PDB file of C-alpha atoms in Angstrom:
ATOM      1  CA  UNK A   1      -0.115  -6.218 -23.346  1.00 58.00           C
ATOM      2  CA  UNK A   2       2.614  -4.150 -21.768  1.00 55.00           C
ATOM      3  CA  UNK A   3      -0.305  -1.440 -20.826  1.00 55.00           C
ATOM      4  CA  UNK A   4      -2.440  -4.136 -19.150  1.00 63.00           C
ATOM      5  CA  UNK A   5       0.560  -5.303 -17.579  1.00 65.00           C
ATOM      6  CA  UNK A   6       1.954  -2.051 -16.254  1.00 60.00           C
ATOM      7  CA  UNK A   7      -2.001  -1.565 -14.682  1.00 64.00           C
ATOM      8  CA  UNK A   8      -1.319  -4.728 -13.269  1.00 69.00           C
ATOM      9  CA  UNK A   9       2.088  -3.343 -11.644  1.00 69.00           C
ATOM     10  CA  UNK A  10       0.506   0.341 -10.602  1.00 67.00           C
ATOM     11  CA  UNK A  11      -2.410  -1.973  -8.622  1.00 71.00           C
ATOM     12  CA  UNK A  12       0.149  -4.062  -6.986  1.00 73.00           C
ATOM     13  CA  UNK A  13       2.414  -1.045  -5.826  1.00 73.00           C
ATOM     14  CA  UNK A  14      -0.932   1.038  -4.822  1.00 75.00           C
ATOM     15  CA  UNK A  15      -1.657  -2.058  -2.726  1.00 77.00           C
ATOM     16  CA  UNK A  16       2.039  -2.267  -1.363  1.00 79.00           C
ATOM     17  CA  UNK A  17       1.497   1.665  -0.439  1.00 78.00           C
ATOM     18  CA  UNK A  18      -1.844   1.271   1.105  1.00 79.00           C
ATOM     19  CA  UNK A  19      -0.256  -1.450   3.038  1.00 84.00           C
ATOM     20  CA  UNK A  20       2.907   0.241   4.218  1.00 85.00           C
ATOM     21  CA  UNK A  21       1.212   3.540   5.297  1.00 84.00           C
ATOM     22  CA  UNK A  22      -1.067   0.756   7.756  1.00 87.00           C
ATOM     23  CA  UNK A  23       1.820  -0.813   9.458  1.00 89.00           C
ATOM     24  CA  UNK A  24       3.677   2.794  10.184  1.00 88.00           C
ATOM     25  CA  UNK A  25       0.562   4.438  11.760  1.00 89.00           C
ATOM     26  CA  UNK A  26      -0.500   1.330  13.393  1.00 90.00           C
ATOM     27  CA  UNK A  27       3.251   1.142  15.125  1.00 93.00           C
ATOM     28  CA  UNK A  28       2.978   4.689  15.876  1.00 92.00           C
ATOM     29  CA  UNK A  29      -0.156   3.953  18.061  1.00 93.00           C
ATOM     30  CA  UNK A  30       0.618   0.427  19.184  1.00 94.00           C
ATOM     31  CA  UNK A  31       3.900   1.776  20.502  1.00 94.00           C
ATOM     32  CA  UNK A  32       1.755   5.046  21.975  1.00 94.00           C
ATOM     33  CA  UNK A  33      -0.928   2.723  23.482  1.00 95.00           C
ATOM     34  CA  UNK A  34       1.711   0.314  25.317  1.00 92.00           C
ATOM     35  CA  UNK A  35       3.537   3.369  26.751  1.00 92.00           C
ATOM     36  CA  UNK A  36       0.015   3.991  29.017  1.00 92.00           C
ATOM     37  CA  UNK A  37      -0.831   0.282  29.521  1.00 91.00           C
ATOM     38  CA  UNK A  38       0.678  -0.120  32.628  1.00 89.00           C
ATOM     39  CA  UNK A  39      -1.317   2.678  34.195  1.00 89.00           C
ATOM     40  CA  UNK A  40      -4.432   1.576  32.626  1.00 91.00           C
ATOM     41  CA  UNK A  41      -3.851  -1.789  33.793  1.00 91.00           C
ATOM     42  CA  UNK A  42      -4.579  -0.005  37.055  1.00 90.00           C
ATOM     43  CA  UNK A  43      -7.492   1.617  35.946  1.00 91.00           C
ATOM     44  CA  UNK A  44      -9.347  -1.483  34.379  1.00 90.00           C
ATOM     45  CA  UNK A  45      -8.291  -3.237  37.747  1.00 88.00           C
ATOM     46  CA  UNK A  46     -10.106  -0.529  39.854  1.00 87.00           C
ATOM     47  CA  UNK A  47     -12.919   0.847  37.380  1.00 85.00           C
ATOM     48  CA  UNK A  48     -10.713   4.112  38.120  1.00 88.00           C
ATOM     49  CA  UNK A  49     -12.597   6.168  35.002  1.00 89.00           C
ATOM     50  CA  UNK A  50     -10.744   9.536  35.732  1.00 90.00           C
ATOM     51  CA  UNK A  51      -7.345   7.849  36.028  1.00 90.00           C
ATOM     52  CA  UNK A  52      -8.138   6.552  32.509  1.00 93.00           C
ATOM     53  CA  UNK A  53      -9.371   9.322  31.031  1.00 93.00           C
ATOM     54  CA  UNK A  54      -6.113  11.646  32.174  1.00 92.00           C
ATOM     55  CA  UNK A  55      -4.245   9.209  30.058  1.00 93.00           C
ATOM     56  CA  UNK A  56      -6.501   8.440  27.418  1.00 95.00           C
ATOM     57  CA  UNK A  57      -6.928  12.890  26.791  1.00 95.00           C
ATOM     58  CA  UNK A  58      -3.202  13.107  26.557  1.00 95.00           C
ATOM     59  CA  UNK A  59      -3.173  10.502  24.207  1.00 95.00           C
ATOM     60  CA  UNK A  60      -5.874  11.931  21.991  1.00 95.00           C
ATOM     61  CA  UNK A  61      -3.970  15.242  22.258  1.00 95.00           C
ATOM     62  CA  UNK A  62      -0.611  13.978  21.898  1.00 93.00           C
ATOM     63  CA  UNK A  63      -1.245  11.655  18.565  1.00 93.00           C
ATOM     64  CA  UNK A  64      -4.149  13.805  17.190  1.00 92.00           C
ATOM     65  CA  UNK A  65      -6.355  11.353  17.132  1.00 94.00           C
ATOM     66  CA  UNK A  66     -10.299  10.972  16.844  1.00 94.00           C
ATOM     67  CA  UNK A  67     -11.038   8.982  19.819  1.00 96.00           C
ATOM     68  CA  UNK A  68      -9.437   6.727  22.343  1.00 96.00           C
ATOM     69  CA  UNK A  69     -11.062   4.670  24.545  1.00 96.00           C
ATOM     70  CA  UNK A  70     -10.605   1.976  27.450  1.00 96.00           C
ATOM     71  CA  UNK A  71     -12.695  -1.242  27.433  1.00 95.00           C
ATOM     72  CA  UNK A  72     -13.467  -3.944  30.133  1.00 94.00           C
ATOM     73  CA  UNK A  73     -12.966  -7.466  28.874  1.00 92.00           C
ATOM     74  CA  UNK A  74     -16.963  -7.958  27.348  1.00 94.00           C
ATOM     75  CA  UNK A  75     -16.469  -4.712  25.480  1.00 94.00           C
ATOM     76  CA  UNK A  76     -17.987  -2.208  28.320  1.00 95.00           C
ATOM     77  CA  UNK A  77     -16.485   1.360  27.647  1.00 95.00           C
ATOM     78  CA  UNK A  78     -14.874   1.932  31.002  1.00 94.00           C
ATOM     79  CA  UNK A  79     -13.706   5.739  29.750  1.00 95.00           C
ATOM     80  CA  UNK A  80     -14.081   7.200  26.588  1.00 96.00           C
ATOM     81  CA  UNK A  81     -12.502  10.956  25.388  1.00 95.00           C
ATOM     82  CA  UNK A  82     -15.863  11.541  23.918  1.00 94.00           C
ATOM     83  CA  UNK A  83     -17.849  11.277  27.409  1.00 90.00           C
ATOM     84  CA  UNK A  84     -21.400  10.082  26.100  1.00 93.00           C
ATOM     85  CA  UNK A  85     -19.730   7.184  24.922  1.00 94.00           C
ATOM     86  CA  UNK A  86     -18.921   6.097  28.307  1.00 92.00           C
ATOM     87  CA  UNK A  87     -20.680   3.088  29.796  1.00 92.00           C
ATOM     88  CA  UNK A  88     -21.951   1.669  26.601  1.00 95.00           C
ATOM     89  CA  UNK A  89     -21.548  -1.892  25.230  1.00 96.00           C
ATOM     90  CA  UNK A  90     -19.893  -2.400  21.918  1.00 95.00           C
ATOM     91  CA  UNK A  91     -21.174  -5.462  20.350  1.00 93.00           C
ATOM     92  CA  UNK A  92     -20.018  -4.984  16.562  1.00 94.00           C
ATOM     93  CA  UNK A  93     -18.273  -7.216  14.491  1.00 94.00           C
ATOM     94  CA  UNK A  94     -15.108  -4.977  14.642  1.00 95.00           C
ATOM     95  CA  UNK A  95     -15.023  -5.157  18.623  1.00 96.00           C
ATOM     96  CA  UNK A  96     -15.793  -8.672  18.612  1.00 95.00           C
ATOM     97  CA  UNK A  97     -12.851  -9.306  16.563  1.00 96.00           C
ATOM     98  CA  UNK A  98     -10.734  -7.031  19.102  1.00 95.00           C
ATOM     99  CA  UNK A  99     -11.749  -9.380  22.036  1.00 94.00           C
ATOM    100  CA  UNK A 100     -11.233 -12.137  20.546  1.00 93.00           C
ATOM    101  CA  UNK A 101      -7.750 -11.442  19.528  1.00 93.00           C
ATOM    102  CA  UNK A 102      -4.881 -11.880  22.284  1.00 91.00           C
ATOM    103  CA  UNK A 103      -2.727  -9.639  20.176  1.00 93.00           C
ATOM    104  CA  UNK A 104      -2.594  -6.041  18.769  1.00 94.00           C
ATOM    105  CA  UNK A 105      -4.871  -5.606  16.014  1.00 94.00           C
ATOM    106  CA  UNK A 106      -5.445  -2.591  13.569  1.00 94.00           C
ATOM    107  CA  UNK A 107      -8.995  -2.445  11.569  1.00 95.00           C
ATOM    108  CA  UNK A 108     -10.287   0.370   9.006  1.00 91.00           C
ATOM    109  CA  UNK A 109     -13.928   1.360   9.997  1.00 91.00           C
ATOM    110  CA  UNK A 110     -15.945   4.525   8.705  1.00 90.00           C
ATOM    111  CA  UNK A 111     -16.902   6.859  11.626  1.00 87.00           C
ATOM    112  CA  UNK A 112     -19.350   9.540  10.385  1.00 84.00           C
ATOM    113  CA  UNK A 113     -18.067   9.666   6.984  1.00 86.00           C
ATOM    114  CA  UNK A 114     -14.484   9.543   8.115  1.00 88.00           C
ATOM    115  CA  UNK A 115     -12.062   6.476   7.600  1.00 90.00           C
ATOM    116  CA  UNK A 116     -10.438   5.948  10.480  1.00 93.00           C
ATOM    117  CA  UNK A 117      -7.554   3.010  11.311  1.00 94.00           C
ATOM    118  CA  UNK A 118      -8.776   1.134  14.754  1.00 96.00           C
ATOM    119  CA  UNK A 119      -5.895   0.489  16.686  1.00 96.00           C
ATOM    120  CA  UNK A 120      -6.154  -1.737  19.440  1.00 96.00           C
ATOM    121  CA  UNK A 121      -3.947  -2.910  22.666  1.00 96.00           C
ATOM    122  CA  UNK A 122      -4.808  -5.982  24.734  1.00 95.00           C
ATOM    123  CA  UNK A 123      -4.319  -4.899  28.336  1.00 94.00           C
ATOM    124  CA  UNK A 124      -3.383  -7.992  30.748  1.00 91.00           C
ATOM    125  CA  UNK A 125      -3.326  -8.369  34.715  1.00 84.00           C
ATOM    126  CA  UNK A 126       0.683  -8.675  34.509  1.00 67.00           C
ATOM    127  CA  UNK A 127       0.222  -4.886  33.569  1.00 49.00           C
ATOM    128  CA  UNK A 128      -0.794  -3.808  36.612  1.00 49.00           C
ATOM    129  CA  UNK A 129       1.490  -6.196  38.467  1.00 50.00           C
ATOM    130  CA  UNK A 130       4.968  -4.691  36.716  1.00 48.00           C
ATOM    131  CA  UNK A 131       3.703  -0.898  36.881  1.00 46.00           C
ATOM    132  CA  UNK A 132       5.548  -0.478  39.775  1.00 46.00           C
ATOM    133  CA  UNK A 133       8.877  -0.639  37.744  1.00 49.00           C
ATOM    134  CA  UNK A 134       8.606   1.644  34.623  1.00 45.00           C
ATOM    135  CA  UNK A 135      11.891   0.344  33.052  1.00 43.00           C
ATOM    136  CA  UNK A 136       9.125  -3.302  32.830  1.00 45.00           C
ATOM    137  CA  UNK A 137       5.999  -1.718  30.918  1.00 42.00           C
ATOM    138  CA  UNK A 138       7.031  -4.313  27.863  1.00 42.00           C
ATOM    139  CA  UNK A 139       5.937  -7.150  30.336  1.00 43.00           C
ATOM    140  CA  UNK A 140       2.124  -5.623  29.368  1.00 46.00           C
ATOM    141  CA  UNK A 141       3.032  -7.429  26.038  1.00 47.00           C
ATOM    142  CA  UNK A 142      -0.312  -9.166  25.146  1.00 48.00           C
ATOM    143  CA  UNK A 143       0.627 -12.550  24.799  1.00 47.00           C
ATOM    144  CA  UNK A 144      -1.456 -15.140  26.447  1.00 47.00           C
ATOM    145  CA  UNK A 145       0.200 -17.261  29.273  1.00 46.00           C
ATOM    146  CA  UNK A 146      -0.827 -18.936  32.855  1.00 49.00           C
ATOM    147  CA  UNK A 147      -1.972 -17.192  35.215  1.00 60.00           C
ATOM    148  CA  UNK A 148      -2.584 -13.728  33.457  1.00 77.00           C
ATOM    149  CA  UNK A 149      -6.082 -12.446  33.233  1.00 87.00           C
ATOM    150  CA  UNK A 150      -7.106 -10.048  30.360  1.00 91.00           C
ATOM    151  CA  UNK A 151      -8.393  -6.640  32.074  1.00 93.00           C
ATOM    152  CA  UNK A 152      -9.519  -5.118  29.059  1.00 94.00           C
ATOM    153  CA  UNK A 153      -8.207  -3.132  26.048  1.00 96.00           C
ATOM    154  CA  UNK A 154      -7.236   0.075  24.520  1.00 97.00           C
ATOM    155  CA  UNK A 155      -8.230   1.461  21.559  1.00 97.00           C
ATOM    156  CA  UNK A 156      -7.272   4.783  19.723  1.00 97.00           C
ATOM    157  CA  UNK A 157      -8.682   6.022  16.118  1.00 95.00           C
ATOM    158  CA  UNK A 158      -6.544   7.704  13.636  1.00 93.00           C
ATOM    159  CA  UNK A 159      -7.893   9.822  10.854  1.00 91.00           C
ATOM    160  CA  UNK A 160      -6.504   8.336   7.438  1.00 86.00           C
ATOM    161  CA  UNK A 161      -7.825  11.441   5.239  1.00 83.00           C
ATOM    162  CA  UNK A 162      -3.845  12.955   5.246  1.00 78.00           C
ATOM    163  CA  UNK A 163      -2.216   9.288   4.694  1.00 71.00           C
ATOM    164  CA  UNK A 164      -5.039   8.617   2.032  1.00 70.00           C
ATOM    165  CA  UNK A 165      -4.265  11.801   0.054  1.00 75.00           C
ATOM    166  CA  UNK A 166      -0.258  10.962   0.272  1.00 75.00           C
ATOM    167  CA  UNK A 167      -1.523   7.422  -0.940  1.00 70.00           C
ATOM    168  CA  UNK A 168      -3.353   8.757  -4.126  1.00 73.00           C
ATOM    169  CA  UNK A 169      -0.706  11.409  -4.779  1.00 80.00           C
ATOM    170  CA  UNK A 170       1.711   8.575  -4.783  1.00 73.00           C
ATOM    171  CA  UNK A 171      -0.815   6.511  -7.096  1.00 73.00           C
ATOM    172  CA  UNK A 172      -0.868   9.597  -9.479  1.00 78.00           C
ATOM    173  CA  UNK A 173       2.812  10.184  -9.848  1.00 77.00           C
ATOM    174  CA  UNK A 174       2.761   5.949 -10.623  1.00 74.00           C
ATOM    175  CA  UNK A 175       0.136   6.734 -13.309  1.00 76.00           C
ATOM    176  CA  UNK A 176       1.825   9.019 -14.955  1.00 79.00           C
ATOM    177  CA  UNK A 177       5.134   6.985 -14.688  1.00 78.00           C
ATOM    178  CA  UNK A 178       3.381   4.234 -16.196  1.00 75.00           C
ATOM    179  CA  UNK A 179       2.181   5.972 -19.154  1.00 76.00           C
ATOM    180  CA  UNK A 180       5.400   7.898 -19.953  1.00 81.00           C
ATOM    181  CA  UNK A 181       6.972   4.450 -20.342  1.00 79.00           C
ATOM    182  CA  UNK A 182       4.439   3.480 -21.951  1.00 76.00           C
ATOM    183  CA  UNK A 183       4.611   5.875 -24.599  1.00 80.00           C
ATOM    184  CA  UNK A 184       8.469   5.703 -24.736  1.00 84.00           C
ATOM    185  CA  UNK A 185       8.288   1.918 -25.433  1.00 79.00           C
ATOM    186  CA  UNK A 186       5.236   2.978 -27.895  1.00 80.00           C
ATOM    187  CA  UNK A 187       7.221   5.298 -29.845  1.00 83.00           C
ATOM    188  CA  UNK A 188      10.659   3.088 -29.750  1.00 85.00           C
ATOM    189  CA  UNK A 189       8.585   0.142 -30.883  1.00 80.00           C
ATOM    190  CA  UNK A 190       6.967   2.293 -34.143  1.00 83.00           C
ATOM    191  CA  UNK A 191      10.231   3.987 -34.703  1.00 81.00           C
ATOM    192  CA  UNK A 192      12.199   0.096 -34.793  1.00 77.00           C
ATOM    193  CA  UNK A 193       9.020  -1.141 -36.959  1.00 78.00           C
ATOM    194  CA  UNK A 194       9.505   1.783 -39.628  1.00 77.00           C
ATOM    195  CA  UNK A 195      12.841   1.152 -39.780  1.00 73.00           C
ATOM    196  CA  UNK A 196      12.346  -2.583 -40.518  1.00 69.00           C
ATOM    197  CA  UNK A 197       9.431  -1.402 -43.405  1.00 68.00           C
ATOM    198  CA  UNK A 198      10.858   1.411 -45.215  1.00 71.00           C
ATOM    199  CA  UNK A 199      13.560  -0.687 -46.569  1.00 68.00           C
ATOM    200  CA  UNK A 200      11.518  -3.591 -47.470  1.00 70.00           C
ATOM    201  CA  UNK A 201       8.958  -1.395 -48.829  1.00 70.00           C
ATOM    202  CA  UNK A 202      11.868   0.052 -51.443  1.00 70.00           C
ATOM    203  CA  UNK A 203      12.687  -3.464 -52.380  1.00 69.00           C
ATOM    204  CA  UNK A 204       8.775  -3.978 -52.946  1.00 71.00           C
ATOM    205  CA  UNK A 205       8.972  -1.129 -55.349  1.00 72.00           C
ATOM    206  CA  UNK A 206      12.099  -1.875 -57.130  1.00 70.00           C
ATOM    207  CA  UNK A 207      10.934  -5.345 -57.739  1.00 74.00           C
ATOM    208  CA  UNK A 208       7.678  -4.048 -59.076  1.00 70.00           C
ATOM    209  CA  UNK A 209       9.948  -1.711 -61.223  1.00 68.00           C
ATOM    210  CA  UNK A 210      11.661  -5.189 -62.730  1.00 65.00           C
ATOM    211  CA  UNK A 211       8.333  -6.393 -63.529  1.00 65.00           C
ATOM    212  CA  UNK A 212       7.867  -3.542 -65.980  1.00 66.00           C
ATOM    213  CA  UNK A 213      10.742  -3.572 -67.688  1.00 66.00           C
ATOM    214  CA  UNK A 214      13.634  -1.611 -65.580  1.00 64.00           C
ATOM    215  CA  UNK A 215      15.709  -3.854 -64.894  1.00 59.00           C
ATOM    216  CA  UNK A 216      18.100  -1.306 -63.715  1.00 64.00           C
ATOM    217  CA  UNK A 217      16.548  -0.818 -60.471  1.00 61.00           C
ATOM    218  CA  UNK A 218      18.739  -0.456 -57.406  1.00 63.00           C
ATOM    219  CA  UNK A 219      17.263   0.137 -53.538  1.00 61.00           C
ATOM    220  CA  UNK A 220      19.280   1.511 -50.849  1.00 66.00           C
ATOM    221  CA  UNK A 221      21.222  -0.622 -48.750  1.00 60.00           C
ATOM    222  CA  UNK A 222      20.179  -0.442 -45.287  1.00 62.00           C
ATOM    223  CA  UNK A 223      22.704  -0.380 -41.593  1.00 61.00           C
ATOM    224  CA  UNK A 224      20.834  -4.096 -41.054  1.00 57.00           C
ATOM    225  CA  UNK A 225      23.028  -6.445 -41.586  1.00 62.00           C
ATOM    226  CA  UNK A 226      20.591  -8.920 -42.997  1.00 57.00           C
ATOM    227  CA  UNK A 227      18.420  -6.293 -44.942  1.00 63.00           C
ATOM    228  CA  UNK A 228      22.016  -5.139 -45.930  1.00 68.00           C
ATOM    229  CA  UNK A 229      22.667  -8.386 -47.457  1.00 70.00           C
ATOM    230  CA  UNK A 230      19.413  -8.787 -49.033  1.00 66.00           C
ATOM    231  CA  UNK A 231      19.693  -5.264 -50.602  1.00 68.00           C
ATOM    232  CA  UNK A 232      23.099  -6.406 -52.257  1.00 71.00           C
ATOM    233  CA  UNK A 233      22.392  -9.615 -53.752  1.00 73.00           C
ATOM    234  CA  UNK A 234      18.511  -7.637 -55.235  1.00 68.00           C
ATOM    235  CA  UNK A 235      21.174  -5.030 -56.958  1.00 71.00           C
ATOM    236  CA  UNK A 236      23.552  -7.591 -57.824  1.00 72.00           C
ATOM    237  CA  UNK A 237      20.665  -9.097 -59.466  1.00 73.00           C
ATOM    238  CA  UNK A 238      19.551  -6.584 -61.447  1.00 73.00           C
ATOM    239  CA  UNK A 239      22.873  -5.477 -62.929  1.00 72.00           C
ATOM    240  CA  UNK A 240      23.082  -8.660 -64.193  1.00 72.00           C
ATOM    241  CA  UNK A 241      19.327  -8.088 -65.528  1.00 67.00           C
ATOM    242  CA  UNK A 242      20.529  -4.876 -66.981  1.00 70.00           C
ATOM    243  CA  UNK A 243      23.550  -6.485 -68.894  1.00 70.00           C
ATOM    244  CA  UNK A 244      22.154  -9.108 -70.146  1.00 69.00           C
ATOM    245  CA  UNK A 245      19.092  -7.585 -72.026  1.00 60.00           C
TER     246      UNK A 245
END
């Protein structure tokens, strides 16, 4: 039971981990993405595709990531830091998802063999409107109100092979947390049950010596107080067994 339940406790923290390491690299880019929205608010307004791509090859470079792209509002690839990508129309449940969603979104997708964490920005028409006034970029915040038209949307791919590594070394050092205590509380629990037996198992054996005659028998009394007591009145017992025959 305690073994089942501290695999139980492992899952839940590798879960917790999993989930944590998510939310810090998808801040990282969310707050990376809405630094350049303002400017690509400009782009998506104009179909500018080398203002875009300035921005969206810094950001690559800057965050190490393995792609980041621009989309129009129907999932068009306005600019893309892989080039052939460029012009083509995503129509995949993962994109679908994106447009749907007014807000920032973060999605784990396999990309030739590599896991890689989806981030992705809503860009709005207010965007382009406050770019003037850098100190105002948070007013690209993509929350839906009146009179704000969605341009399109940024997305940027991180690779998660050094996060998952950090995530199964932390796994492995729970593992072998869990099965130290494990064996701890093992070897406590056989050391408390031996201590428990031995005496009782010398009061077996005196009481078998009674049966056969020696009533003289004594057993050890014990630091338990009850198997204390219960040693004293057995020897009390059989001096009076002894004197009496």
């Amino acid at each position: 039971l305690l073994l089942v339940s501290g695999l139980g406790t492992t899952w839940l923290a590798k879960r917790a981990v999993h989930r944590t390491i998510l939310e810090t690299v998808a801040s990282r880019g969310e707050a990376s993405l809405g630094e350049i929205s303002s400017v690509a608010a400009m782009g998506l307004q104009t179909g500018n595709e080398s203002m875009l791509l300035q921005k969206l090859t810094a950001l690559l470079a800057k965050e190490n990531a393995v792609y980041v792209m621009a989309m129009d509002a129907q999932g068009r690839v306005l600019a893309h830091t892989n080039v052939v990508e460029a012009g083509k129309t995503y129509n995949d449940v993962v994109t679908r998802d994106i447009l749907a969603s007014s807000h920032p979104s973060i999605h784990e997708v396999v990309l030739g063999g590599e896991r890689v964490l989806d981030v992705a920005w809503p860009v709005w028409s207010t965007s382009f409107k406050s770019a003037a006034n850098s100190e105002e970029f948070l007013l690209a915040m993509p929350q839906k109100e009146s009179g704000r038209r969605r341009l399109g949307t940024l997305r940027m791919g991180y690779p998660m092979e050094r996060h998952l590594l950090t995530e199964a070394k932390i796994s492995r050092d729970l593992m072998i947390l869990l099965l130290c205590t494990s064996a701890l509380f093992i070897g406590l629990a056989i050391f408390l049950v031996r201590s428990v037996l031995r005496p009782v198992g010398g009061l077996i054996q005196a009481t078998e010596a009674i049966s056969s005659g020696v009533y003289g028998a004594s057993v050890p009394v014990p630091s338990a107080t009850e198997l204390a007591a219960l040693a004293r009145s057995f020897n009390r017992m059989t001096d009076t067994l002894s004197q009496t025959t």
